[in-house]
Coordinates of C-alpha atoms and ligand atoms in Angstrom, one line a residue:
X210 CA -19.1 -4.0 -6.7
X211 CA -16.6 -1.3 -5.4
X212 CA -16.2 1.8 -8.3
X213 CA -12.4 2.9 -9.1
X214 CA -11.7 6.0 -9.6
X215 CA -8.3 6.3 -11.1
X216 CA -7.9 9.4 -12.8
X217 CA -7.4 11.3 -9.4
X218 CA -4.2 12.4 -7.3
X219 CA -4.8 9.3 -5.0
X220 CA -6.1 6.1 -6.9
X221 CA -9.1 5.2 -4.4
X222 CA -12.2 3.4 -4.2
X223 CA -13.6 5.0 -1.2
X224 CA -14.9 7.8 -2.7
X225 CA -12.2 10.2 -1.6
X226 CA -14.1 13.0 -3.8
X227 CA -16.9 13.5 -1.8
X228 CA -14.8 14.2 1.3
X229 CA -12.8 17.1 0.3
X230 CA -11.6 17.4 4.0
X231 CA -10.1 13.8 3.5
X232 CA -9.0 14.4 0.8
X233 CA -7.1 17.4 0.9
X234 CA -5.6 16.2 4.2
X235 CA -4.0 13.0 2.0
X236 CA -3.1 15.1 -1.0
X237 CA -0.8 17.1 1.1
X238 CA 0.6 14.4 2.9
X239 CA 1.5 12.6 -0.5
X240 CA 4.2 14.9 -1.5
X241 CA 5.9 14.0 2.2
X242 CA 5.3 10.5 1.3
X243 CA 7.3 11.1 -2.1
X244 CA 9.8 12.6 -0.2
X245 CA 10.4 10.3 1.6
X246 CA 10.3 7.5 -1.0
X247 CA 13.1 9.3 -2.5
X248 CA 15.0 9.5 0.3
X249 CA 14.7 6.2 2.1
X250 CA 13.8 3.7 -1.2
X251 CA 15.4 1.8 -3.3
X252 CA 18.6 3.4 -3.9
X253 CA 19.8 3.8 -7.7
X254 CA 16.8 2.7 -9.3
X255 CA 13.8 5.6 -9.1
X256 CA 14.5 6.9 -12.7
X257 CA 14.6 3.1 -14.2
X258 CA 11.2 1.4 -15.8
X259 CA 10.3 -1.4 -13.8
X260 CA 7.3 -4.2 -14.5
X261 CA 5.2 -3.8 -11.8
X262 CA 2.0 -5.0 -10.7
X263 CA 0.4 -2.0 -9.7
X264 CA -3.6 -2.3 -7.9
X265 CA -6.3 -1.1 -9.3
X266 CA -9.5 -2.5 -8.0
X267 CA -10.7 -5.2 -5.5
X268 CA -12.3 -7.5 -7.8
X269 CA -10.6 -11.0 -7.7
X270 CA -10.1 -11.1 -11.5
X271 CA -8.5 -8.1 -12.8
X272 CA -7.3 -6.1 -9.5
X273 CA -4.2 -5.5 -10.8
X274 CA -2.3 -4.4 -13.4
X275 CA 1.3 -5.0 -14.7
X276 CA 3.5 -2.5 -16.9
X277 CA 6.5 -0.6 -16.8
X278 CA 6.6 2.3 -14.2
X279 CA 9.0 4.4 -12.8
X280 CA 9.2 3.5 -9.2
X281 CA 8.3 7.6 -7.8
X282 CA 5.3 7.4 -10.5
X283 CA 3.8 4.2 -8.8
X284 CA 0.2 5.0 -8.3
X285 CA 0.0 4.3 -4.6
X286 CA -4.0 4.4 -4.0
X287 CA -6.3 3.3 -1.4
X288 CA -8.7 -0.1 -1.5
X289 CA -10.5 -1.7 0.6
X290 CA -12.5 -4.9 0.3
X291 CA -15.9 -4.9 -0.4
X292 CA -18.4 -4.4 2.7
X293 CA -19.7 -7.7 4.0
X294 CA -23.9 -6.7 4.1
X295 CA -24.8 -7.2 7.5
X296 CA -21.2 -8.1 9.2
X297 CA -21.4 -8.8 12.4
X298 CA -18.9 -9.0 15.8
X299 CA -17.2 -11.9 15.3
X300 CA -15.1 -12.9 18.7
X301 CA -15.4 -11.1 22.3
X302 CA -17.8 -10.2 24.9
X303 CA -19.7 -8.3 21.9
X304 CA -20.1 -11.3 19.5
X305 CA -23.2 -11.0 17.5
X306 CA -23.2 -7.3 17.5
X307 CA -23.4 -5.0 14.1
X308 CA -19.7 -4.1 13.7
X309 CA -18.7 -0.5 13.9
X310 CA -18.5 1.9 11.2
X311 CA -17.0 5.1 13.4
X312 CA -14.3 4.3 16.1
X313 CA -15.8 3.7 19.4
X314 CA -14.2 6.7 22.0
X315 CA -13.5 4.2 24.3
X316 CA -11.6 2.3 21.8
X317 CA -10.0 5.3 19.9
X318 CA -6.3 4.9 21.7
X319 CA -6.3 1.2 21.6
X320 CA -7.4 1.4 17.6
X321 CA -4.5 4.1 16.7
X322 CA -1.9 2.8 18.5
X323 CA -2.3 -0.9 16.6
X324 CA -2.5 0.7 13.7
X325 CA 0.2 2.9 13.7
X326 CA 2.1 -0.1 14.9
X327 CA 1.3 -1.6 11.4
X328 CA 2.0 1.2 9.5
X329 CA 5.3 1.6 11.1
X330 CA 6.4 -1.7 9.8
X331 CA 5.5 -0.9 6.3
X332 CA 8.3 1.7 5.6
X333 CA 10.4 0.2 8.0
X334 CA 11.0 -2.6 5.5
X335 CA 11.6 -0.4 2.9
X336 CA 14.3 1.7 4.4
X337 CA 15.8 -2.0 5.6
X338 CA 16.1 -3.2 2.0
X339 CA 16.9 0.0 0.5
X340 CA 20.3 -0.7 -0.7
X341 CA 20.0 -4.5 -2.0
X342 CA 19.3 -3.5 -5.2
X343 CA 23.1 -2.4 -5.7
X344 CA 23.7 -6.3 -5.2
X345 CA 20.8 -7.8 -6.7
X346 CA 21.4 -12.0 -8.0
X347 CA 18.9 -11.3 -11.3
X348 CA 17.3 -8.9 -12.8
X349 CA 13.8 -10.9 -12.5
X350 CA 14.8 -10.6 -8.4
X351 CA 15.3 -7.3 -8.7
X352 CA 12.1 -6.2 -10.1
X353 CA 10.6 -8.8 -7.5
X354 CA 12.5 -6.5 -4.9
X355 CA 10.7 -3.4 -6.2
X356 CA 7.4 -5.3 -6.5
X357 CA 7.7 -5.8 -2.5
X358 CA 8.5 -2.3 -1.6
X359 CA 6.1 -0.4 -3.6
X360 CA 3.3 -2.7 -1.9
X361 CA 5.2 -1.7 1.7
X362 CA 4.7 1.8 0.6
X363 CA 0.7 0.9 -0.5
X364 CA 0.7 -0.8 2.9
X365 CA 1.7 2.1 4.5
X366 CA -1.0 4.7 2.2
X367 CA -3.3 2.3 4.0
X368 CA -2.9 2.8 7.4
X369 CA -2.6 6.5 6.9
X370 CA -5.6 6.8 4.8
X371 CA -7.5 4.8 8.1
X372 CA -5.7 7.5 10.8
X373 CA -6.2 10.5 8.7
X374 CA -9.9 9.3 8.1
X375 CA -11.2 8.2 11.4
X376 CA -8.9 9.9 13.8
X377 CA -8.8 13.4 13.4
X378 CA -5.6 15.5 13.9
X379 CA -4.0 12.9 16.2
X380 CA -4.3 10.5 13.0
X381 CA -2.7 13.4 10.9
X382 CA 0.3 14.0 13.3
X383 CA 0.5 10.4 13.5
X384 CA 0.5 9.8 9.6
X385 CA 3.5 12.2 9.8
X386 CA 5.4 10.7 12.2
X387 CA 5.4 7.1 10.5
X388 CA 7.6 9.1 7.4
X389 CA 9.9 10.5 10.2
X390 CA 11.2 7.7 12.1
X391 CA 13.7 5.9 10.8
X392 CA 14.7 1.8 10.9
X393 CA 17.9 1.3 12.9
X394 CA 18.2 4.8 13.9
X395 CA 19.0 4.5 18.2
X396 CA 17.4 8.6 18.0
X397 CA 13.9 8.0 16.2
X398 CA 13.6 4.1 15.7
X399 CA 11.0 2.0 13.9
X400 CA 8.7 0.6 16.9
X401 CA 8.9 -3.1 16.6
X402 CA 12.7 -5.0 16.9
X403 CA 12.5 -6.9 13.8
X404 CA 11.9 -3.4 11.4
X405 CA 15.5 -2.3 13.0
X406 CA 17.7 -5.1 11.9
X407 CA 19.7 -4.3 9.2
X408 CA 18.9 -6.5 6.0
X409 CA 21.8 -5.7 3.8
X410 CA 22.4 -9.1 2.1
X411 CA 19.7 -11.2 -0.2
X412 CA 19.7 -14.0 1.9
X413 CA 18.7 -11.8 4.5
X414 CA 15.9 -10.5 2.4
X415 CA 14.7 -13.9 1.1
X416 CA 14.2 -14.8 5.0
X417 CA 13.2 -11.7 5.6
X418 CA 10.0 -11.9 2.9
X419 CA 9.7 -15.5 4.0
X420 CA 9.4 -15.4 7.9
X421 CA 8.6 -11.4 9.0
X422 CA 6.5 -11.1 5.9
X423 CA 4.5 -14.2 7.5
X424 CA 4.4 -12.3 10.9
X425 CA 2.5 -9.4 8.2
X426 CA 0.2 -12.3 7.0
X427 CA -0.9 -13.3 10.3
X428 CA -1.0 -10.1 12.0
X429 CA -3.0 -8.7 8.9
X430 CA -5.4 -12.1 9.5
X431 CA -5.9 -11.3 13.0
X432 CA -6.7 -7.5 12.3
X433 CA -9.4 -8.3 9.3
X434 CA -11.3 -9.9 12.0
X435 CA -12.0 -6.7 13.6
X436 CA -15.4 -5.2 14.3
X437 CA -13.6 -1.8 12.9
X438 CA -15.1 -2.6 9.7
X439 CA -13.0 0.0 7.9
X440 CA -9.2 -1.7 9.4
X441 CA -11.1 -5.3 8.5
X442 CA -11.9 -4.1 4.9
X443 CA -8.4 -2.8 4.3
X444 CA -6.4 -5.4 5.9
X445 CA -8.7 -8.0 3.8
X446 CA -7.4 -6.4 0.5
X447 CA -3.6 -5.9 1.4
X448 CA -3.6 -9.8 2.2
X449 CA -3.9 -10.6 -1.5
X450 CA -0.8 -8.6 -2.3
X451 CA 0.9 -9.9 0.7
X452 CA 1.0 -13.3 -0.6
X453 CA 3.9 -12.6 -3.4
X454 CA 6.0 -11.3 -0.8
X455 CA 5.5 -14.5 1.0
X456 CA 6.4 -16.3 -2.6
X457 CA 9.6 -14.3 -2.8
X458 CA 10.8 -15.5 0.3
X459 CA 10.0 -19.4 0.3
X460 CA 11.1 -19.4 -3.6
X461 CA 14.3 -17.2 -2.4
X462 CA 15.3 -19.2 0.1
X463 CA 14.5 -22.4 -2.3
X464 CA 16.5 -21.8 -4.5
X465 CA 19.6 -20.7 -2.8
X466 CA 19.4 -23.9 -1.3
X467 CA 18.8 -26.0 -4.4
X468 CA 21.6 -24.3 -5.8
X469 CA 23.9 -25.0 -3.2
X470 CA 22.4 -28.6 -3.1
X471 CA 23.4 -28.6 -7.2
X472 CA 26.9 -28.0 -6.4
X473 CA 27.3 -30.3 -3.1
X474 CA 26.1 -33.0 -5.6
X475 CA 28.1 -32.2 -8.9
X476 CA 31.9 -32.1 -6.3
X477 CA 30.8 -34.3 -4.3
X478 CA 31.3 -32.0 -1.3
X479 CA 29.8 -31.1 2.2
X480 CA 32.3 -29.9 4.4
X481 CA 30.7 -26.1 4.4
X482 CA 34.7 -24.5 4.2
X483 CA 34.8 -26.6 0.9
X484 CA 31.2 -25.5 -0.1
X485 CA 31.9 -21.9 0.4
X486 CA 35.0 -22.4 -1.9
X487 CA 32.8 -23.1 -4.6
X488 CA 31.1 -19.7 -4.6
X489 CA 27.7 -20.9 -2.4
X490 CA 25.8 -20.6 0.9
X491 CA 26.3 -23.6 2.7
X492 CA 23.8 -25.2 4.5
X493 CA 24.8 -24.7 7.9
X494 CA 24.9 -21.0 7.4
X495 CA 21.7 -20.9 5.6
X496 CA 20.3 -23.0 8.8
X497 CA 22.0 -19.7 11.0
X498 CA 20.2 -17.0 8.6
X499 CA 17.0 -19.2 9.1
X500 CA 17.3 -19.0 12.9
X501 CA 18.3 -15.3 12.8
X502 CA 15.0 -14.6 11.1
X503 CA 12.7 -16.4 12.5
X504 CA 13.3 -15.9 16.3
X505 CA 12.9 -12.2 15.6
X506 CA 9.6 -12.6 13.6
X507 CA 8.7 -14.7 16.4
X508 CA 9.2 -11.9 18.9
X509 CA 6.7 -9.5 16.6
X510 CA 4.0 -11.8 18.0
X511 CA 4.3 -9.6 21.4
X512 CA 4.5 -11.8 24.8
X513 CA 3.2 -14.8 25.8
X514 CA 1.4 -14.2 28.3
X515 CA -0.7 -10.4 27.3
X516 CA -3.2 -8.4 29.3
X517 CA -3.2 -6.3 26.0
X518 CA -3.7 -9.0 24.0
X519 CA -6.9 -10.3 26.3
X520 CA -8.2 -6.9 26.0
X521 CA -7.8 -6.5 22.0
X522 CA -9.9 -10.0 21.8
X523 CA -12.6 -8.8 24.8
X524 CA -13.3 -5.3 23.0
X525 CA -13.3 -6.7 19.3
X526 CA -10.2 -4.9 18.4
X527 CA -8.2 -7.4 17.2
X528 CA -9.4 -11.5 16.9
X529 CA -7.9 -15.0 15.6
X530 CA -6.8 -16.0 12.2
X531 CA -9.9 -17.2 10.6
X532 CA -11.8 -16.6 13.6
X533 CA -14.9 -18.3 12.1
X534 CA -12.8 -21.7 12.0
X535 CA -12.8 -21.7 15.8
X536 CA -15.7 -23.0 17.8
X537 CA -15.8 -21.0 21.1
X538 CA -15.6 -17.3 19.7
X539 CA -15.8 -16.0 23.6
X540 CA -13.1 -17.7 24.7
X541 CA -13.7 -17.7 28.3
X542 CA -13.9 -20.9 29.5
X543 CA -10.6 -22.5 27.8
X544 CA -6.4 -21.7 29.2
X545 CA -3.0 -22.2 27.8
X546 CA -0.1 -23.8 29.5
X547 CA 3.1 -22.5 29.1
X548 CA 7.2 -23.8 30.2
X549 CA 8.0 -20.3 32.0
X550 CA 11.6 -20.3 32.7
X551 CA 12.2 -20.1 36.7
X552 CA 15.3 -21.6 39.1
X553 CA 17.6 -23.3 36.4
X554 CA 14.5 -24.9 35.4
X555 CA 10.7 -24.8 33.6
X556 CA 7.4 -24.1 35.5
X557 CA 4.1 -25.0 34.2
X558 CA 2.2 -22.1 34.4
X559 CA -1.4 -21.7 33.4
X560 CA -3.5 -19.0 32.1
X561 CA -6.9 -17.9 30.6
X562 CA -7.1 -18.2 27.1
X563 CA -7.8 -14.7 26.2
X564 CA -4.2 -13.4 27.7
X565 CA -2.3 -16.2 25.3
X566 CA -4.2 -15.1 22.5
X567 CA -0.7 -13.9 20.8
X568 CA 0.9 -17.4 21.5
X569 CA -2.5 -18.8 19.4
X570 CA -1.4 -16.3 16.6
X571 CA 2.0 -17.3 16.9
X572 CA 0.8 -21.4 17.2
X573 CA -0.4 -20.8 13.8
X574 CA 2.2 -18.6 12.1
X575 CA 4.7 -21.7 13.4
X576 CA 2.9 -24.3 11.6
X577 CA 2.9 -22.2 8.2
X578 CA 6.4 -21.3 8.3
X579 CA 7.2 -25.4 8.7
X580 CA 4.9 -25.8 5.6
X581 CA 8.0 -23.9 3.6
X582 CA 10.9 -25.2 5.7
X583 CA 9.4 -28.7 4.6
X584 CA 9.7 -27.4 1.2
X585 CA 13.1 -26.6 1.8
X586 CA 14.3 -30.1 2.9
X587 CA 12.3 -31.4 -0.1
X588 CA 15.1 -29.9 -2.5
X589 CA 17.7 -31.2 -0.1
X590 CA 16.2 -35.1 -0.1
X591 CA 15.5 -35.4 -3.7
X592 CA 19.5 -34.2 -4.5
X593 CA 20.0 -37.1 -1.7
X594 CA 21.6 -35.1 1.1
X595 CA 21.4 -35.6 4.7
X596 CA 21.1 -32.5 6.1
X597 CA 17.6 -31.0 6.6
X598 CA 16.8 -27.4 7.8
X599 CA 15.1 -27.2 11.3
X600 CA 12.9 -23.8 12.9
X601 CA 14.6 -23.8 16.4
X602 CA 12.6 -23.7 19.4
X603 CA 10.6 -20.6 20.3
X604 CA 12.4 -20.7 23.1
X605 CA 15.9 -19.5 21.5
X606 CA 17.2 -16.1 21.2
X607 CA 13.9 -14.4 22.2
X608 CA 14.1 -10.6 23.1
X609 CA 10.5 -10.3 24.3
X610 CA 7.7 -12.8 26.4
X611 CA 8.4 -15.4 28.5
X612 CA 12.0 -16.5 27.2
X613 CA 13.2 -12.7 26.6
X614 CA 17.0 -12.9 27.3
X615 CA 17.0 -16.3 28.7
X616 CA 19.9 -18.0 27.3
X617 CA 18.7 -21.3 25.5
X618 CA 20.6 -23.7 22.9
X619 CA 18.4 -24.0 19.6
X620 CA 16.5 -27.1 21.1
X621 CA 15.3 -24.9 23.5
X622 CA 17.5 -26.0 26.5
X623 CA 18.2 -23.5 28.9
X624 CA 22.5 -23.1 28.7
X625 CA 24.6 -21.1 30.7
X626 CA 25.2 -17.5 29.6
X627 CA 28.8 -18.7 29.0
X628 CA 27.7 -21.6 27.0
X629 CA 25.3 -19.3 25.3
X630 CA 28.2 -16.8 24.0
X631 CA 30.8 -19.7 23.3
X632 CA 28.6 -21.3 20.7
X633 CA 26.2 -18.6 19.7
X634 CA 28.1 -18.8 16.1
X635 CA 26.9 -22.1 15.9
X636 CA 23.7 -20.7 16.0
X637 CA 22.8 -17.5 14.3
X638 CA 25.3 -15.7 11.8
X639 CA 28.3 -14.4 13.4
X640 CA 30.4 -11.6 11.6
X641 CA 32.6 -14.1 9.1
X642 CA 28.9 -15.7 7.6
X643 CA 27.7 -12.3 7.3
X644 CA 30.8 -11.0 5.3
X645 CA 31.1 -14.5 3.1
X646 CA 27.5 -14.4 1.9
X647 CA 28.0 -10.6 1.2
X648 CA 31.3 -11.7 -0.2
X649 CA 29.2 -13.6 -3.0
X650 CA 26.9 -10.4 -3.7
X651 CA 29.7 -8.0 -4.4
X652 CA 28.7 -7.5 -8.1
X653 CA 25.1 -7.1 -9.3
X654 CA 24.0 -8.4 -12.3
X655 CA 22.1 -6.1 -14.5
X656 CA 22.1 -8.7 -17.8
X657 CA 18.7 -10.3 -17.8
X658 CA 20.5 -13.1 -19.4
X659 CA 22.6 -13.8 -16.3
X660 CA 21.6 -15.1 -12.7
X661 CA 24.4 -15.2 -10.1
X662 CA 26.3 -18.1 -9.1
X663 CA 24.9 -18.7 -5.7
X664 CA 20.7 -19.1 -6.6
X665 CA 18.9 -20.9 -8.7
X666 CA 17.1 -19.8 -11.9
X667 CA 13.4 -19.7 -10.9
X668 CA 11.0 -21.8 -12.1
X669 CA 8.6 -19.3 -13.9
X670 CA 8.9 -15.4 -14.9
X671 CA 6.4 -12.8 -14.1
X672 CA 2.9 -13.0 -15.0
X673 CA 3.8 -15.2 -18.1
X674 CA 7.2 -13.7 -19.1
X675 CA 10.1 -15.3 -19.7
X676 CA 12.6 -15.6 -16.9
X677 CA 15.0 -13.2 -18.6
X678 CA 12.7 -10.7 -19.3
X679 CA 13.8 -7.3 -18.9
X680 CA 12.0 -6.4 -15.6
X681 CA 13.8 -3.6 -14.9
X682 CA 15.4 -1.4 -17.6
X683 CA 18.0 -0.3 -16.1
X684 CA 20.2 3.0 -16.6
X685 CA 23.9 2.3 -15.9
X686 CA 24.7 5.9 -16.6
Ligands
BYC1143 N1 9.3 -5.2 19.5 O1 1.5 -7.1 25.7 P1 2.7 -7.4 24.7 C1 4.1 -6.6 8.8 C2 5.7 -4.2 23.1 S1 4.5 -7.3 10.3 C3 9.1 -4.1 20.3 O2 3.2 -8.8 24.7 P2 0.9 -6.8 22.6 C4 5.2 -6.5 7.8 C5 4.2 -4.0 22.9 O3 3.9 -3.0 21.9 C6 3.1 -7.1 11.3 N2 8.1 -4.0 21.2 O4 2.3 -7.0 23.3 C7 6.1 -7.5 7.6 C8 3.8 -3.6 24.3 O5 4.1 -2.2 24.4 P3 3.2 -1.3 25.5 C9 2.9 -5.8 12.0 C10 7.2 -5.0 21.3 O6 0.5 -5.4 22.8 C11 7.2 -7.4 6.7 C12 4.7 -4.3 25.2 O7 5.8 -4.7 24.4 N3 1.6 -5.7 12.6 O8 3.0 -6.2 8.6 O9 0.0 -7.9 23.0 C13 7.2 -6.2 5.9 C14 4.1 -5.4 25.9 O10 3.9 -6.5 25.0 C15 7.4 -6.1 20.5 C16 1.4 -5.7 13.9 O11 2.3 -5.9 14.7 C17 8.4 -6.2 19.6 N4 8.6 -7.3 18.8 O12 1.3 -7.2 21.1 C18 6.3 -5.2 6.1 C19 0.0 -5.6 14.3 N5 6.3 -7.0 20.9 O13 1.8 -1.5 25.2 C20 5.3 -5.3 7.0 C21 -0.3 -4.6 15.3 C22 5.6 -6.4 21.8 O14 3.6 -1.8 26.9 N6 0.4 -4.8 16.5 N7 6.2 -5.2 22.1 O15 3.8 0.1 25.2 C23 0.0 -5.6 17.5 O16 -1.0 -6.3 17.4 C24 0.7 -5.6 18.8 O17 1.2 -4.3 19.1 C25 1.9 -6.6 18.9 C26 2.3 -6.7 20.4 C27 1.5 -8.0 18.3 C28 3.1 -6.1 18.2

């Protein structure tokens, strides 16, 4: 069982006290951190009482707690899952062996670099949602909003608490960095493509939580198969909060589109100019966000075809969702066969399994994100519409791997570049969708009483509250 301490600057069970050297190093970069909270958070809410779930332990009943807090007095800590006695290498030319407490020197550049990838995400989504509280559809969303971000901002406490812990003053200078670049900014941008997109409407954010959140889940899966114990043990914990951002999205998404589904039914509409009249996303356009958001979360997988990738699997670094649940944990024998793009045309092209070890990752984040889109198209069936929602093909509007600025349709046919730019607003939001669904969000809606037009209620409150609870108490003034 893993003690708490929780009357200290930094909520921790790691035993930050006995390592003054440690600690001192994360007490002064917490005022930065606050700094920078107020800076790049939510904006218009940090003196408002919010119910928030707030962690305070790693034990499966009880590890949280919920109560109003004021968003700057959150009490970020640090936790990481309970030690596994006896853990051994799981995957890689060192399966079987005792994995490592300490960073291995020959590892140490490979091990920072990933994880200051991840932490770099973590306020990066922050700073991307920042404004959409200004805008929010409920009150219940917008506390579910703050929930989110405060856990991006735990997220990020625990990748700093790994660099300033195991990687001496290069993990300190790093740990500084991730508060000073900035998502969207072309002079000191966040590192990955996806945590520079702007995310300025809900529908955005609901595909957002629902698709790049699910890059999170499977990128955090991979990484708590590490033999760094320590990045296995926190990754572990920060999956369990991971999985209501996850809900956000796919009940987000769900209930825009059961909403819009309510009103296609009750007029007896479906032409989407006649939807759109009615104060709703249509369903083409929701298909367009859909695309938009997933072919960028796609692209956080890395390429196809990776030496790096090979190398994180060899070493130990980084392994398989649910690695156990494979048989071969070497991986040496098997390959993968990809279309690679070449003449006008496709080419088979074969390689060895440990260099498509990010198209494995991304073969299972695909058939998880279907689970929700099948969801999705539930709603649409039982209100007896035709339409369904569809992921496109990984091979459309990919920036990086194998299909990186080659022009496909949404099939995944290869088009002209012409063809591509006449009908890309077919295909992902063009300008108008962008500035009609931000036409509906002009007004937020501080009444708990009240939900906006365009989304359904939800189906439950928050940890047993009523749906217009007051999550957020909110000062107008
Ligand atoms: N954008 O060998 P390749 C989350 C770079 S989300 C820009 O194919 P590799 C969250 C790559 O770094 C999860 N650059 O890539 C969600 C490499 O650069 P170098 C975040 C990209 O190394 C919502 C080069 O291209 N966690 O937690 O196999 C809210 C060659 O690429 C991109 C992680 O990502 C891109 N999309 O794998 C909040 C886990 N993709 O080495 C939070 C840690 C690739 O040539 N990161 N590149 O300079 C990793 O495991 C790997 O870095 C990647 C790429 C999977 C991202």
């Amino acid at each position: 069982m893993s003690s708490v301490i929780n009357d200290e600057r930094i909520p921790n069970n790691v035993h930050l006290a006995d390592d003054k050297k440690l600690q001192r190093a994360l007490e002064a970069w917490q005022p930065n951190f606050i700094s920078w909270w107020k800076e790049m958070g939510p904006v218009g809410f940090q003196a408002d009482d919010v119910f928030l779930r707030t962690a305070i332990s790693v034990e499966s009943d009880g590890w949280a707690n919920f109560d109003y807090v004021k968003m700057p007095d959150y009490r970020w800590g640090i936790f990481l899952a309970d030690a596994v006695p006896g853990r051994t290498i799981g995957f890689g030319d060192h399966y079987g062996e005792p994995v490592w407490q300490e960073v291995p020197g020959e590892h140490r550049n490979t091990l920072r670099r990933l994880i200051v990838t991840q932490g770099d995400t973590e306020p990066a989504s922050v700073e991307q949602q920042r404004r959409l509280g200004l805008t929010c559809p409920s009150v219940y969303d917008l506390r579910n909003l703050f929930q989110v971000n405060v856990e991006e901002g735990r997220h990020l406490w625990a990748m700093v608490y790994l660099l300033q812990s195991y990687f001496g003053r290069d993990g300190r200078e790093e740990a500084e960095a991730l508060l000073e670049r900035r998502s969207g900014d072309p002079n000191k941008p966040r590192m990955l493509g996806a945590f520079n997109e702007p995310c300025t409407d809900w529908l955005s954010f609901f595909m957002f939580t629902f698709f790049t959140d699910r890059d999170g889940k499977f990128q955090l899966l991979a990484l708590a198969e590490s033999s760094f114990d320590p990045l296995s043990r926190t990754t572990r914990f920060m999956l369990t909060e991971e999985a209501h951002h996850m809900f956000v999205g796919e009940t987000g998404v769900g209930r825009v589109v059961e909403r819009t589904a309510d009103v296609m039914v009750e007029h007896k509409v479906s032409d989407p100019a006649a939807v759109r009249k009615l104060g709703v996303v249509d369903l083409p356009t929701i298909q367009r966000y859909l695309n938009l958001w997933y072919t960028l979360s796609l692209d956080l997988f890395g390429g196809e075809i990776s030496s790096n990738a090979a190398s994180f699997f060899a070493t130990g670094i980084k392994g398989r969702a649910k690695e156990a649940e494979f048989e071969d944990h070497k991986a040496l024998a098997g390959t993968y066969t990809f279309d690679a793009p070449k003449d006008g045309g496709f080419v088979k092209e074969e390689v060895p399994m440990r260099n498509a070890m990010n198209e494995v990752l991304r073969d299972a984040y695909v058939i998880d994100c279907q689970r929700g889109v099948d969801k999705w198209n539930r709603v649409l069936e039982s209100h007896g519409l035709d339409f369904r929602l569809t992921l496109p093909s990984r091979r459309f509007h990919r920036q990086i791997g194998l299909f990186a600025d080659v022009p496909t349709d949404p099939a995944g046919n290869l088009v002209t570049k012409e063809a591509y730019a006449a009908r890309q607003n077919e295909w992902l939001p063009s300008d108008a969708d962008k500035a009609f669904v931000q036409s509906l969000q002009q007004r937020p809606i501080y009444d708990p009483k009240q939900m906006a037009g365009w989304i359904a209620a939800p189906k439950h409150g928050i940890k047993g509250r009523p749906i217009d609870f007051e999550y957020v108490r909110h000062n107008e003034g």
